[in-house]
Short mmCIF file of C-alpha atoms (C1' of nucleotides) in Angstrom, two decimals:
data_model
loop_
_atom_site.label_atom_id
_atom_site.label_comp_id
_atom_site.label_asym_id
_atom_site.label_seq_id
_atom_site.Cartn_x
_atom_site.Cartn_y
_atom_site.Cartn_z
CA MET A 1 23.00 22.60 31.54
CA THR A 2 26.41 20.97 31.59
CA GLY A 3 27.52 17.39 31.63
CA THR A 4 26.85 16.70 35.30
CA ASP A 5 28.49 13.32 35.21
CA ALA A 6 26.59 12.02 32.20
CA ALA A 7 28.62 9.50 30.17
CA VAL A 8 28.59 9.61 26.38
CA LEU A 9 29.69 6.67 24.28
CA VAL A 10 31.18 7.85 20.99
CA VAL A 11 31.21 5.23 18.24
CA GLU A 12 33.28 6.55 15.33
CA ASP A 13 36.06 5.00 13.28
CA ASP A 14 37.43 8.16 11.74
CA VAL A 15 40.12 9.41 14.10
CA ALA A 16 39.93 13.09 13.17
CA MET A 17 36.17 13.17 13.54
CA ARG A 18 36.38 11.36 16.82
CA ARG A 19 38.81 13.88 18.22
CA VAL A 20 36.48 16.73 17.36
CA LEU A 21 33.57 15.06 19.09
CA VAL A 22 35.51 14.04 22.16
CA THR A 23 36.93 17.51 22.60
CA ALA A 24 33.52 19.14 22.37
CA LEU A 25 32.04 16.70 24.85
CA ARG A 26 34.91 17.06 27.33
CA THR A 27 34.58 20.82 27.16
CA SER A 28 30.94 20.45 28.19
CA ALA A 29 32.05 18.26 31.10
CA TYR A 30 30.73 14.95 29.85
CA THR A 31 32.49 11.70 30.59
CA VAL A 32 33.51 10.22 27.26
CA ILE A 33 33.77 6.55 26.31
CA GLU A 34 35.22 5.75 22.89
CA ALA A 35 34.70 2.92 20.45
CA GLY A 36 36.03 2.52 16.90
CA THR A 37 34.25 -0.64 15.79
CA GLY A 38 30.85 -2.24 16.10
CA ARG A 39 32.19 -5.00 18.30
CA GLU A 40 33.81 -2.48 20.64
CA ALA A 41 30.64 -0.41 20.68
CA ALA A 42 28.55 -3.35 21.84
CA ALA A 43 31.05 -4.23 24.53
CA GLN A 44 31.21 -0.67 25.87
CA ALA A 45 27.45 -0.20 25.71
CA ALA A 46 26.91 -3.32 27.76
CA GLY A 47 29.83 -2.82 30.12
CA ARG A 48 30.00 0.90 30.86
CA ASN A 49 26.32 1.75 30.87
CA PRO A 50 26.53 5.06 29.02
CA ASP A 51 23.75 7.67 29.29
CA VAL A 52 23.83 8.58 25.60
CA ILE A 53 25.32 6.91 22.54
CA LEU A 54 26.67 8.81 19.54
CA LEU A 55 26.77 6.36 16.65
CA ASP A 56 28.40 6.89 13.28
CA LEU A 57 26.58 4.72 10.76
CA GLY A 58 29.57 4.43 8.45
CA LEU A 59 31.62 1.89 10.37
CA PRO A 60 33.72 -0.45 8.24
CA ASP A 61 32.96 -3.62 10.19
CA ALA A 62 29.20 -3.44 10.70
CA ASP A 63 25.96 -2.38 9.12
CA GLY A 64 24.73 0.70 10.91
CA VAL A 65 21.08 -0.25 11.18
CA ASP A 66 21.88 -3.73 12.47
CA LEU A 67 24.22 -2.23 15.02
CA THR A 68 21.51 0.16 16.15
CA ARG A 69 19.17 -2.74 16.72
CA LYS A 70 21.88 -4.62 18.56
CA LEU A 71 22.67 -1.70 20.83
CA ARG A 72 19.00 -1.27 21.58
CA THR A 73 18.88 -4.78 22.97
CA LEU A 74 21.88 -4.04 25.16
CA THR A 75 20.86 -0.71 26.65
CA ARG A 76 18.01 1.73 26.80
CA ALA A 77 20.28 4.73 26.46
CA PRO A 78 19.25 7.16 23.71
CA ILE A 79 21.10 6.64 20.43
CA ILE A 80 21.95 9.67 18.30
CA VAL A 81 22.97 8.57 14.84
CA ILE A 82 25.54 10.52 12.87
CA SER A 83 25.84 9.80 9.20
CA ALA A 84 27.19 11.13 5.96
CA ARG A 85 24.20 9.65 4.16
CA GLY A 86 21.24 11.97 4.25
CA ARG A 87 18.71 10.02 2.22
CA GLU A 88 15.31 9.69 3.75
CA HIS A 89 15.40 5.93 3.54
CA ASP A 90 18.53 5.77 5.67
CA LYS A 91 17.05 8.02 8.30
CA VAL A 92 13.79 6.12 8.55
CA ALA A 93 15.55 2.76 8.74
CA ALA A 94 17.79 3.94 11.58
CA LEU A 95 14.99 5.65 13.50
CA ASP A 96 12.70 2.65 13.21
CA ALA A 97 15.53 0.37 14.29
CA GLY A 98 15.59 2.18 17.60
CA ALA A 99 17.65 5.32 17.09
CA ASP A 100 16.36 8.44 18.83
CA ASP A 101 17.79 11.11 16.56
CA TYR A 102 19.61 11.37 13.25
CA LEU A 103 22.14 14.02 12.31
CA THR A 104 23.55 14.39 8.83
CA LYS A 105 27.15 15.43 8.34
CA PRO A 106 28.25 18.11 8.31
CA PHE A 107 26.59 19.41 11.46
CA GLY A 108 27.41 22.01 14.06
CA THR A 109 28.81 21.12 17.44
CA VAL A 110 26.41 23.43 19.19
CA GLU A 111 23.43 21.69 17.66
CA LEU A 112 24.83 18.29 18.54
CA LEU A 113 25.23 19.35 22.15
CA ALA A 114 21.66 20.65 22.24
CA ARG A 115 20.39 17.35 20.88
CA ILE A 116 22.40 15.48 23.49
CA ARG A 117 20.70 17.57 26.16
CA VAL A 118 17.31 16.61 24.72
CA ALA A 119 18.30 12.96 24.75
CA LEU A 120 19.40 13.16 28.38
CA ARG A 121 16.14 14.85 29.29
CA HIS A 122 14.28 11.92 27.78
CA ALA A 123 16.46 9.34 29.44
CA ARG A 124 15.88 10.86 32.85
CA ALA A 125 12.13 11.05 32.33
CA ALA A 126 12.01 7.44 31.21
CA ASP A 127 14.24 6.18 34.01
CA ARG A 128 11.52 6.55 36.58
CA GLY A 129 9.61 3.53 35.39
CA SER A 130 11.07 0.07 35.69
CA GLU A 131 9.25 -2.97 34.44
CA ASP A 132 8.21 -6.11 36.20
CA ALA A 133 9.50 -9.24 34.60
CA ALA A 134 6.53 -11.39 35.48
CA PHE A 135 2.77 -11.41 35.59
CA ALA A 136 0.30 -13.73 37.22
CA ALA A 137 -3.50 -13.70 37.34
CA HIS A 138 -6.48 -15.92 36.60
CA GLY A 139 -4.34 -19.03 36.65
CA VAL A 140 -2.00 -17.63 34.03
CA ARG A 141 1.66 -16.93 34.73
CA VAL A 142 4.00 -15.15 32.33
CA ASP A 143 7.74 -15.11 32.91
CA LEU A 144 9.25 -12.52 30.62
CA THR A 145 12.88 -13.24 31.40
CA ALA A 146 12.54 -16.96 30.77
CA ARG A 147 10.06 -16.46 27.91
CA ARG A 148 7.66 -18.99 29.36
CA VAL A 149 3.92 -19.00 29.80
CA PHE A 150 1.82 -21.23 32.05
CA ALA A 151 -1.93 -21.69 32.25
CA ASN A 152 -3.41 -23.72 35.10
CA GLY A 153 0.02 -25.10 35.98
CA ARG A 154 0.64 -26.41 32.49
CA GLU A 155 3.15 -24.76 30.20
CA VAL A 156 1.63 -23.39 27.02
CA HIS A 157 3.46 -23.09 23.76
CA LEU A 158 3.05 -19.74 22.03
CA THR A 159 4.20 -18.83 18.56
CA PRO A 160 6.62 -15.90 18.32
CA THR A 161 3.91 -13.45 17.34
CA GLU A 162 1.51 -14.65 20.00
CA TYR A 163 4.21 -14.29 22.62
CA LYS A 164 5.21 -10.83 21.45
CA LEU A 165 1.62 -9.68 21.68
CA LEU A 166 1.18 -11.13 25.14
CA ALA A 167 4.48 -9.63 26.28
CA VAL A 168 3.39 -6.16 25.26
CA LEU A 169 0.20 -6.54 27.26
CA VAL A 170 2.07 -7.91 30.26
CA ARG A 171 4.27 -4.83 30.31
CA HIS A 172 1.15 -2.68 30.69
CA PRO A 173 -1.13 -4.69 32.93
CA GLY A 174 -4.56 -3.27 33.68
CA ARG A 175 -4.32 -0.57 31.07
CA VAL A 176 -6.05 -0.42 27.75
CA MET A 177 -3.67 -0.78 24.85
CA THR A 178 -5.11 0.66 21.67
CA HIS A 179 -5.16 -1.28 18.43
CA ARG A 180 -2.58 1.11 17.09
CA GLN A 181 -0.21 0.66 19.99
CA LEU A 182 -0.38 -3.12 19.84
CA LEU A 183 0.04 -3.25 16.09
CA GLU A 184 2.96 -0.86 16.12
CA LEU A 185 4.76 -2.60 18.96
CA VAL A 186 4.21 -6.15 17.72
CA TRP A 187 4.10 -5.87 13.93
CA GLY A 188 5.84 -2.56 13.34
CA PRO A 189 4.83 0.94 12.29
CA SER A 190 3.65 -0.06 8.82
CA TYR A 191 0.94 -2.40 10.11
CA VAL A 192 -1.00 0.07 12.24
CA SER A 193 -4.20 -0.37 10.27
CA GLN A 194 -4.28 -4.17 10.05
CA THR A 195 -6.66 -4.53 12.95
CA GLN A 196 -8.17 -7.75 11.67
CA ASN A 197 -4.89 -9.54 12.12
CA LEU A 198 -4.77 -8.36 15.69
CA ARG A 199 -8.21 -9.84 16.30
CA VAL A 200 -7.12 -13.19 14.98
CA TYR A 201 -4.11 -13.35 17.27
CA MET A 202 -6.03 -12.12 20.26
CA GLY A 203 -8.46 -14.95 19.62
CA GLN A 204 -5.61 -17.46 19.52
CA LEU A 205 -4.21 -16.19 22.79
CA ARG A 206 -7.61 -16.46 24.43
CA HIS A 207 -7.99 -19.96 23.10
CA LYS A 208 -4.68 -20.96 24.68
CA LEU A 209 -4.95 -19.05 27.95
CA GLU A 210 -8.55 -18.43 28.93
CA HIS A 211 -10.64 -20.94 30.78
CA ASP A 212 -13.63 -20.05 28.63
CA PRO A 213 -12.36 -18.31 25.49
CA ALA A 214 -15.85 -17.05 24.70
CA ARG A 215 -16.03 -15.20 28.04
CA PRO A 216 -12.56 -13.78 28.48
CA ARG A 217 -11.54 -12.65 31.97
CA LEU A 218 -7.87 -12.07 31.28
CA LEU A 219 -7.78 -10.57 27.80
CA THR A 220 -10.75 -8.26 27.65
CA THR A 221 -12.01 -6.23 24.73
CA GLU A 222 -12.61 -2.52 24.84
CA PRO A 223 -14.76 -2.08 21.74
CA GLY A 224 -13.61 0.64 19.43
CA VAL A 225 -10.44 1.18 21.44
CA GLY A 226 -8.30 -1.87 22.00
CA TYR A 227 -7.57 -4.66 24.47
CA ARG A 228 -6.58 -4.94 28.09
CA LEU A 229 -4.83 -7.49 30.27
CA ASP A 230 -6.84 -7.71 33.47
CA GLY A 231 -5.45 -8.57 36.86
CA GLU A 232 -7.67 -10.10 39.56
CA MET B 1 -10.78 1.80 12.42
CA THR B 2 -11.91 4.97 14.14
CA GLY B 3 -9.50 7.67 15.10
CA THR B 4 -9.20 6.96 18.78
CA ASP B 5 -5.49 6.31 18.60
CA ALA B 6 -2.54 8.64 18.78
CA ALA B 7 -3.57 12.25 18.24
CA VAL B 8 -1.29 14.73 16.53
CA LEU B 9 -1.74 18.47 16.96
CA VAL B 10 -0.62 20.30 13.84
CA VAL B 11 0.21 23.97 14.41
CA GLU B 12 0.74 25.62 11.04
CA ASP B 13 -0.64 28.84 9.55
CA ASP B 14 0.18 28.13 5.92
CA VAL B 15 -2.89 26.38 4.49
CA ALA B 16 -1.11 24.51 1.72
CA MET B 17 1.54 23.18 4.06
CA ARG B 18 -1.06 22.21 6.59
CA ARG B 19 -2.98 20.22 4.05
CA VAL B 20 0.11 18.25 3.13
CA LEU B 21 0.80 17.43 6.75
CA VAL B 22 -2.78 16.55 7.60
CA THR B 23 -3.12 14.27 4.60
CA ALA B 24 0.07 12.40 5.43
CA LEU B 25 -0.98 11.96 9.04
CA ARG B 26 -4.48 10.81 8.19
CA THR B 27 -3.07 8.28 5.75
CA SER B 28 -1.06 6.84 8.61
CA ALA B 29 -4.26 6.63 10.65
CA TYR B 30 -3.45 9.32 13.16
CA THR B 31 -6.12 11.52 14.63
CA VAL B 32 -5.35 15.05 13.54
CA ILE B 33 -6.07 18.24 15.45
CA GLU B 34 -5.39 21.50 13.66
CA ALA B 35 -4.43 24.95 14.83
CA GLY B 36 -3.49 28.00 12.78
CA THR B 37 -2.43 30.40 15.50
CA GLY B 38 -0.52 30.36 18.75
CA ARG B 39 -3.64 31.03 20.75
CA GLU B 40 -5.47 28.16 19.09
CA ALA B 41 -2.48 25.90 19.61
CA ALA B 42 -2.49 26.55 23.34
CA ALA B 43 -6.22 25.93 23.59
CA GLN B 44 -6.07 22.65 21.68
CA ALA B 45 -2.99 21.46 23.54
CA ALA B 46 -4.78 21.97 26.84
CA GLY B 47 -8.17 20.75 25.74
CA ARG B 48 -7.52 17.80 23.45
CA ASN B 49 -4.51 16.30 25.16
CA PRO B 50 -2.58 15.43 21.99
CA ASP B 51 0.13 12.76 21.98
CA VAL B 52 2.49 14.70 19.74
CA ILE B 53 2.67 18.33 18.67
CA LEU B 54 3.94 19.45 15.27
CA LEU B 55 4.86 23.09 15.60
CA ASP B 56 5.77 25.48 12.81
CA LEU B 57 7.97 28.18 14.26
CA GLY B 58 6.95 30.79 11.72
CA LEU B 59 3.52 31.72 13.02
CA PRO B 60 2.48 35.32 12.43
CA ASP B 61 0.97 35.91 15.87
CA ALA B 62 3.55 34.43 18.21
CA ASP B 63 7.26 33.94 18.73
CA GLY B 64 8.06 30.30 18.17
CA VAL B 65 10.40 29.79 21.09
CA ASP B 66 8.02 31.46 23.51
CA LEU B 67 5.19 29.32 22.21
CA THR B 68 7.31 26.22 22.70
CA ARG B 69 7.88 27.17 26.32
CA LYS B 70 4.18 27.90 26.76
CA LEU B 71 3.13 24.57 25.30
CA ARG B 72 5.61 22.79 27.53
CA THR B 73 3.78 24.18 30.56
CA LEU B 74 0.44 22.96 29.20
CA THR B 75 1.33 19.42 28.20
CA ARG B 76 4.15 16.92 28.31
CA ALA B 77 3.52 15.73 24.79
CA PRO B 78 6.64 15.72 22.60
CA ILE B 79 7.03 18.80 20.43
CA ILE B 80 8.51 18.43 16.96
CA VAL B 81 9.46 21.82 15.58
CA ILE B 82 9.24 22.53 11.88
CA SER B 83 10.98 25.61 10.60
CA ALA B 84 12.24 27.30 7.49
CA ARG B 85 15.14 28.70 9.47
CA GLY B 86 17.99 26.26 9.70
CA ARG B 87 20.55 28.28 11.63
CA GLU B 88 22.14 26.50 14.52
CA HIS B 89 21.13 29.24 16.92
CA ASP B 90 17.44 28.75 16.11
CA LYS B 91 17.65 25.01 16.62
CA VAL B 92 19.43 25.26 19.93
CA ALA B 93 17.00 27.88 21.21
CA ALA B 94 13.98 25.75 20.35
CA LEU B 95 15.47 22.53 21.68
CA ASP B 96 16.50 24.14 24.94
CA ALA B 97 13.06 25.72 25.27
CA GLY B 98 11.59 22.25 25.47
CA ALA B 99 11.24 21.02 21.92
CA ASP B 100 12.10 17.38 21.34
CA ASP B 101 13.11 17.51 17.70
CA TYR B 102 13.76 20.09 15.00
CA LEU B 103 13.16 19.63 11.30
CA THR B 104 14.27 22.14 8.69
CA LYS B 105 12.10 22.76 5.62
CA PRO B 106 12.05 21.29 3.14
CA PHE B 107 11.83 17.80 4.62
CA GLY B 108 10.38 14.49 3.49
CA THR B 109 7.07 13.20 4.74
CA VAL B 110 8.49 9.76 5.37
CA GLU B 111 11.17 11.16 7.63
CA LEU B 112 8.64 13.25 9.50
CA LEU B 113 6.48 10.19 10.13
CA ALA B 114 9.50 8.26 11.37
CA ARG B 115 10.37 11.06 13.79
CA ILE B 116 6.79 11.11 15.02
CA ARG B 117 7.08 7.41 15.78
CA VAL B 118 10.24 8.12 17.77
CA ALA B 119 8.46 10.85 19.69
CA LEU B 120 5.56 8.54 20.51
CA ARG B 121 8.00 5.88 21.66
CA HIS B 122 9.49 8.39 24.08
CA ALA B 123 6.14 9.57 25.31
CA ARG B 124 5.10 6.04 26.10
CA ALA B 125 8.34 5.26 27.88
CA ALA B 126 7.93 8.36 29.99
CA ASP B 127 4.30 7.55 30.70
CA ARG B 128 5.22 4.41 32.55
CA GLY B 129 6.93 6.36 35.30
CA SER B 130 4.32 8.99 35.82
CA GLU B 131 1.50 8.56 38.24
CA ASP B 132 -1.91 7.93 36.81
CA ALA B 133 -3.80 11.07 36.01
CA ALA B 134 -7.04 10.60 37.88
CA PHE B 135 -10.14 12.30 39.12
CA ALA B 136 -12.25 11.25 42.08
CA ALA B 137 -15.43 12.64 43.58
CA HIS B 138 -18.87 11.44 44.70
CA GLY B 139 -17.79 7.82 44.64
CA VAL B 140 -16.63 8.09 41.04
CA ARG B 141 -13.02 7.59 40.05
CA VAL B 142 -11.62 8.18 36.58
CA ASP B 143 -8.21 6.87 35.60
CA LEU B 144 -7.23 8.59 32.38
CA THR B 145 -4.06 6.64 31.64
CA ALA B 146 -5.60 3.22 32.19
CA ARG B 147 -8.84 4.34 30.55
CA ARG B 148 -10.88 3.00 33.44
CA VAL B 149 -13.86 4.34 35.32
CA PHE B 150 -15.21 3.22 38.68
CA ALA B 151 -18.44 4.09 40.45
CA ASN B 152 -18.92 2.98 44.06
CA GLY B 153 -15.95 0.63 43.83
CA ARG B 154 -17.35 -1.19 40.81
CA GLU B 155 -15.82 -0.75 37.39
CA VAL B 156 -18.20 0.69 34.81
CA HIS B 157 -17.93 0.05 31.14
CA LEU B 158 -18.15 3.13 28.96
CA THR B 159 -18.45 3.21 25.18
CA PRO B 160 -15.79 5.19 23.30
CA THR B 161 -17.99 8.23 22.94
CA GLU B 162 -19.16 8.18 26.53
CA TYR B 163 -15.58 7.92 27.69
CA LYS B 164 -14.39 10.69 25.41
CA LEU B 165 -17.07 12.99 26.76
CA LEU B 166 -16.26 12.17 30.36
CA ALA B 167 -12.55 12.58 29.70
CA VAL B 168 -13.05 16.09 28.40
CA LEU B 169 -14.99 17.02 31.52
CA VAL B 170 -12.40 15.42 33.78
CA ARG B 171 -9.69 17.56 32.25
CA HIS B 172 -11.64 20.66 33.29
CA PRO B 173 -13.17 19.79 36.65
CA GLY B 174 -15.45 22.37 38.24
CA ARG B 175 -15.58 24.46 35.11
CA VAL B 176 -18.63 24.84 32.91
CA MET B 177 -18.04 23.41 29.47
CA THR B 178 -20.37 24.88 26.87
CA HIS B 179 -22.39 22.70 24.53
CA ARG B 180 -20.28 23.99 21.74
CA GLN B 181 -16.99 23.12 23.40
CA LEU B 182 -18.07 19.62 24.30
CA LEU B 183 -19.47 18.92 20.87
CA GLU B 184 -16.38 20.19 19.15
CA LEU B 185 -13.97 18.30 21.36
CA VAL B 186 -15.84 15.01 21.36
CA TRP B 187 -17.58 14.84 18.00
CA GLY B 188 -15.58 17.32 15.97
CA PRO B 189 -16.12 20.79 14.56
CA SER B 190 -18.93 19.78 12.22
CA TYR B 191 -21.21 18.63 15.01
CA VAL B 192 -21.33 21.82 17.06
CA SER B 193 -25.08 22.20 16.64
CA GLN B 194 -26.15 18.63 17.44
CA THR B 195 -26.96 19.40 21.06
CA GLN B 196 -29.58 16.69 21.26
CA ASN B 197 -26.91 14.07 20.81
CA LEU B 198 -24.98 15.59 23.66
CA ARG B 199 -28.04 15.35 25.91
CA VAL B 200 -28.44 11.68 25.12
CA TYR B 201 -24.86 10.87 25.99
CA MET B 202 -24.87 13.00 29.10
CA GLY B 203 -27.92 11.07 30.19
CA GLN B 204 -26.16 7.79 29.60
CA LEU B 205 -23.17 8.92 31.63
CA ARG B 206 -25.42 9.95 34.49
CA HIS B 207 -27.21 6.65 34.33
CA LYS B 208 -23.91 4.81 34.67
CA LEU B 209 -22.20 7.06 37.19
CA GLU B 210 -24.70 8.92 39.34
CA HIS B 211 -26.29 7.41 42.41
CA ASP B 212 -29.60 8.99 41.47
CA PRO B 213 -29.49 9.87 37.78
CA ALA B 214 -32.54 12.11 38.14
CA ARG B 215 -30.73 14.28 40.73
CA PRO B 216 -27.21 14.54 39.38
CA ARG B 217 -24.49 15.65 41.80
CA LEU B 218 -21.50 14.93 39.60
CA LEU B 219 -22.63 15.91 36.12
CA THR B 220 -24.68 19.03 36.63
CA THR B 221 -26.55 21.06 34.04
CA GLU B 222 -26.03 24.75 33.48
CA PRO B 223 -29.23 25.58 31.56
CA GLY B 224 -28.63 27.42 28.33
CA VAL B 225 -24.87 27.09 28.71
CA GLY B 226 -23.56 23.60 29.08
CA TYR B 227 -22.47 21.02 31.66
CA ARG B 228 -20.07 20.87 34.54
CA LEU B 229 -18.21 18.15 36.38
CA ASP B 230 -18.56 18.91 40.09
CA GLY B 231 -16.02 18.01 42.73
CA GLU B 232 -17.02 17.51 46.36
"C1'" DG C 1 14.09 -30.39 -0.63
"C1'" DC C 2 10.25 -31.60 2.25
"C1'" DG C 3 7.11 -31.47 6.05
"C1'" DA C 4 5.53 -28.81 9.75
"C1'" DA C 5 4.75 -24.73 11.88
"C1'" DT C 6 3.54 -20.17 11.48
"C1'" DC C 7 1.65 -16.21 9.39
"C1'" DC C 8 -1.69 -13.43 7.05
"C1'" DT C 9 -5.92 -12.81 4.44
"C1'" DT C 10 -10.73 -13.38 3.54
"C1'" DA C 11 -15.58 -14.38 4.63
"C1'" DT C 12 -19.38 -14.24 7.63
"C1'" DA C 13 -22.29 -14.28 11.70
"C1'" DG C 14 -23.02 -11.96 15.74
"C1'" DA C 15 -22.40 -8.08 19.06
"C1'" DA C 16 -21.80 -3.39 20.39
"C1'" DT C 17 -22.25 1.22 19.38
"C1'" DC C 18 -24.02 5.31 17.28
"C1'" DC C 19 -27.33 8.63 16.04
"C1'" DT C 20 -31.91 9.90 15.08
"C1'" DT C 21 -36.63 10.38 16.14
"C1'" DA C 22 -40.34 10.75 19.28
"C1'" DC C 23 -42.28 12.38 23.30
"C1'" DA C 24 -42.79 13.80 28.31
"C1'" DC C 25 -41.21 17.14 31.45
"C1'" DC C 26 -40.04 21.49 33.89
"C1'" DC C 27 -39.62 26.21 34.66
"C1'" DC C 28 -40.27 30.91 33.28
"C1'" DC C 29 -42.98 34.40 31.25
"C1'" DG C 30 -46.72 36.51 29.08
"C1'" DC D 1 -53.33 29.21 32.39
"C1'" DG D 2 -51.22 28.13 28.14
"C1'" DG D 3 -47.22 28.34 25.29
"C1'" DG D 4 -42.26 27.68 24.35
"C1'" DG D 5 -37.46 27.14 24.86
"C1'" DG D 6 -34.55 24.14 26.88
"C1'" DT D 7 -33.99 19.63 28.89
"C1'" DG D 8 -34.25 14.44 30.07
"C1'" DT D 9 -35.61 9.60 28.80
"C1'" DA D 10 -36.75 5.78 25.76
"C1'" DA D 11 -36.43 2.94 21.66
"C1'" DG D 12 -34.86 1.15 17.20
"C1'" DG D 13 -32.65 0.77 12.73
"C1'" DA D 14 -28.21 1.68 10.49
"C1'" DT D 15 -23.63 1.37 11.00
"C1'" DT D 16 -19.43 -0.12 12.76
"C1'" DC D 17 -16.75 -3.33 15.31
"C1'" DT D 18 -15.61 -8.07 16.87
"C1'" DA D 19 -15.01 -13.23 16.98
"C1'" DT D 20 -14.09 -17.34 14.68
"C1'" DA D 21 -13.25 -20.53 11.06
"C1'" DA D 22 -10.77 -21.86 7.08
"C1'" DG D 23 -7.32 -21.86 3.47
"C1'" DG D 24 -3.34 -20.31 0.82
"C1'" DA D 25 1.28 -18.35 1.26
"C1'" DT D 26 5.39 -18.19 3.59
"C1'" DT D 27 8.97 -19.41 6.59
"C1'" DC D 28 11.62 -22.55 9.41
"C1'" DG D 29 14.00 -26.76 10.79
"C1'" DC D 30 16.01 -30.81 9.50
#
DNA sequence: GCGAATCCTTATAGAATCCTTACACCCCCG
DNA sequence: CGGGGGTGTAAGGATTCTATAAGGATTCGC
């Protein structure tokens, strides 16, 4: 598989290293976009819509993990992190911040290209689904782009965590989300076994949204499995 | 919390190594499925529908790259390859055969867990685009991705065990599943002789799904062998 | 700093689920 | 005609899971 038009954003401050990367990518027929700073990287990611991002963590002007998180808000393109630091902690932090792969220097060009192919494979598979930005049922309306929630025509105030939880459910209407999924997406990977907390927040959401919180029609329980946001 | 969440298939012949992996996964509240050979791996990948596959390339009975390709035809679950061989050629071969990540021994457990989280993230993103895997016959419809079951247009509530049992049958429509197979896949390897329990649950499923539970057309009995999910 | 909002934990009652036991049934064969 | 293996239904106690309230810890805004 060759580049077939795919655009790769290379974020790397070291000029020599950058030249190596760019040459390898051009040889494989990728379109290359370059950035030498975190600020530039964000601009290019937002403006040029790359298909893959190669990100060197060791930029002088930005913390790598923060930048990863930032880029993730700007684009859904896979991020392959390149770093001189090979400690486990660094890897985990970057991966949990939204990176899709982590390569430690020094690495081979051939391997890098193979990992780029994997990333593109993923991106294409994920592209097929696009999300709705709104949900409405049972007198409840959720506007994800405006971050607003209404119940029976009245706007309801939700705390950040409540909203996050509801937003996850809205993105998967009608389908059961397991405790694990909800906990991981709302609270993060290290909270996957704190199911009690999830129950508390689900109760708060019901209290604010359901007509009769004791007999939920919108936020239903699937005992032993998880919760579901029901349409009509 | 019961183990109805993300399931990880661990393919590893070395017992010591396997124990390390299984312990780490269980601690993070994953459901673990184990396989020690290539043949077993294929069977479990097809039968248990894991969410991620951890594959050691160094199995005695199968070539790792071939097995990767084989597994890719059986499931779309992400494959994380674990290998003692760290040569670039090996990595590229595995990645291009369909693997999603490649870890070289020795590696840290924390990093492995982080990479599993990445893989699950991808799987979920890809899931959104795919059509719902479903089964329909005799007025019964089973939606495996939404975890919903309908009979005669009405949604039926199934308990976790009932659903698990039905899900196994749905993945092998028309084929007889032996008592042993069903017990192992639903209740686990230590329950393979508790056939009475299976009868009870099969009865409950019939009661909820069949038009006339006494004359089952969907869930038929193969005396002395097992049960079968019949199409039209 | 201070108050208010939010978060997370704990405790407990109530609900759902699981698994076992008990027993009736059916069909085949001696 | 009477077992006997295999099967289907019913019921209940033990276990697990869930809902809700309440309070201390923490964070946030001013």
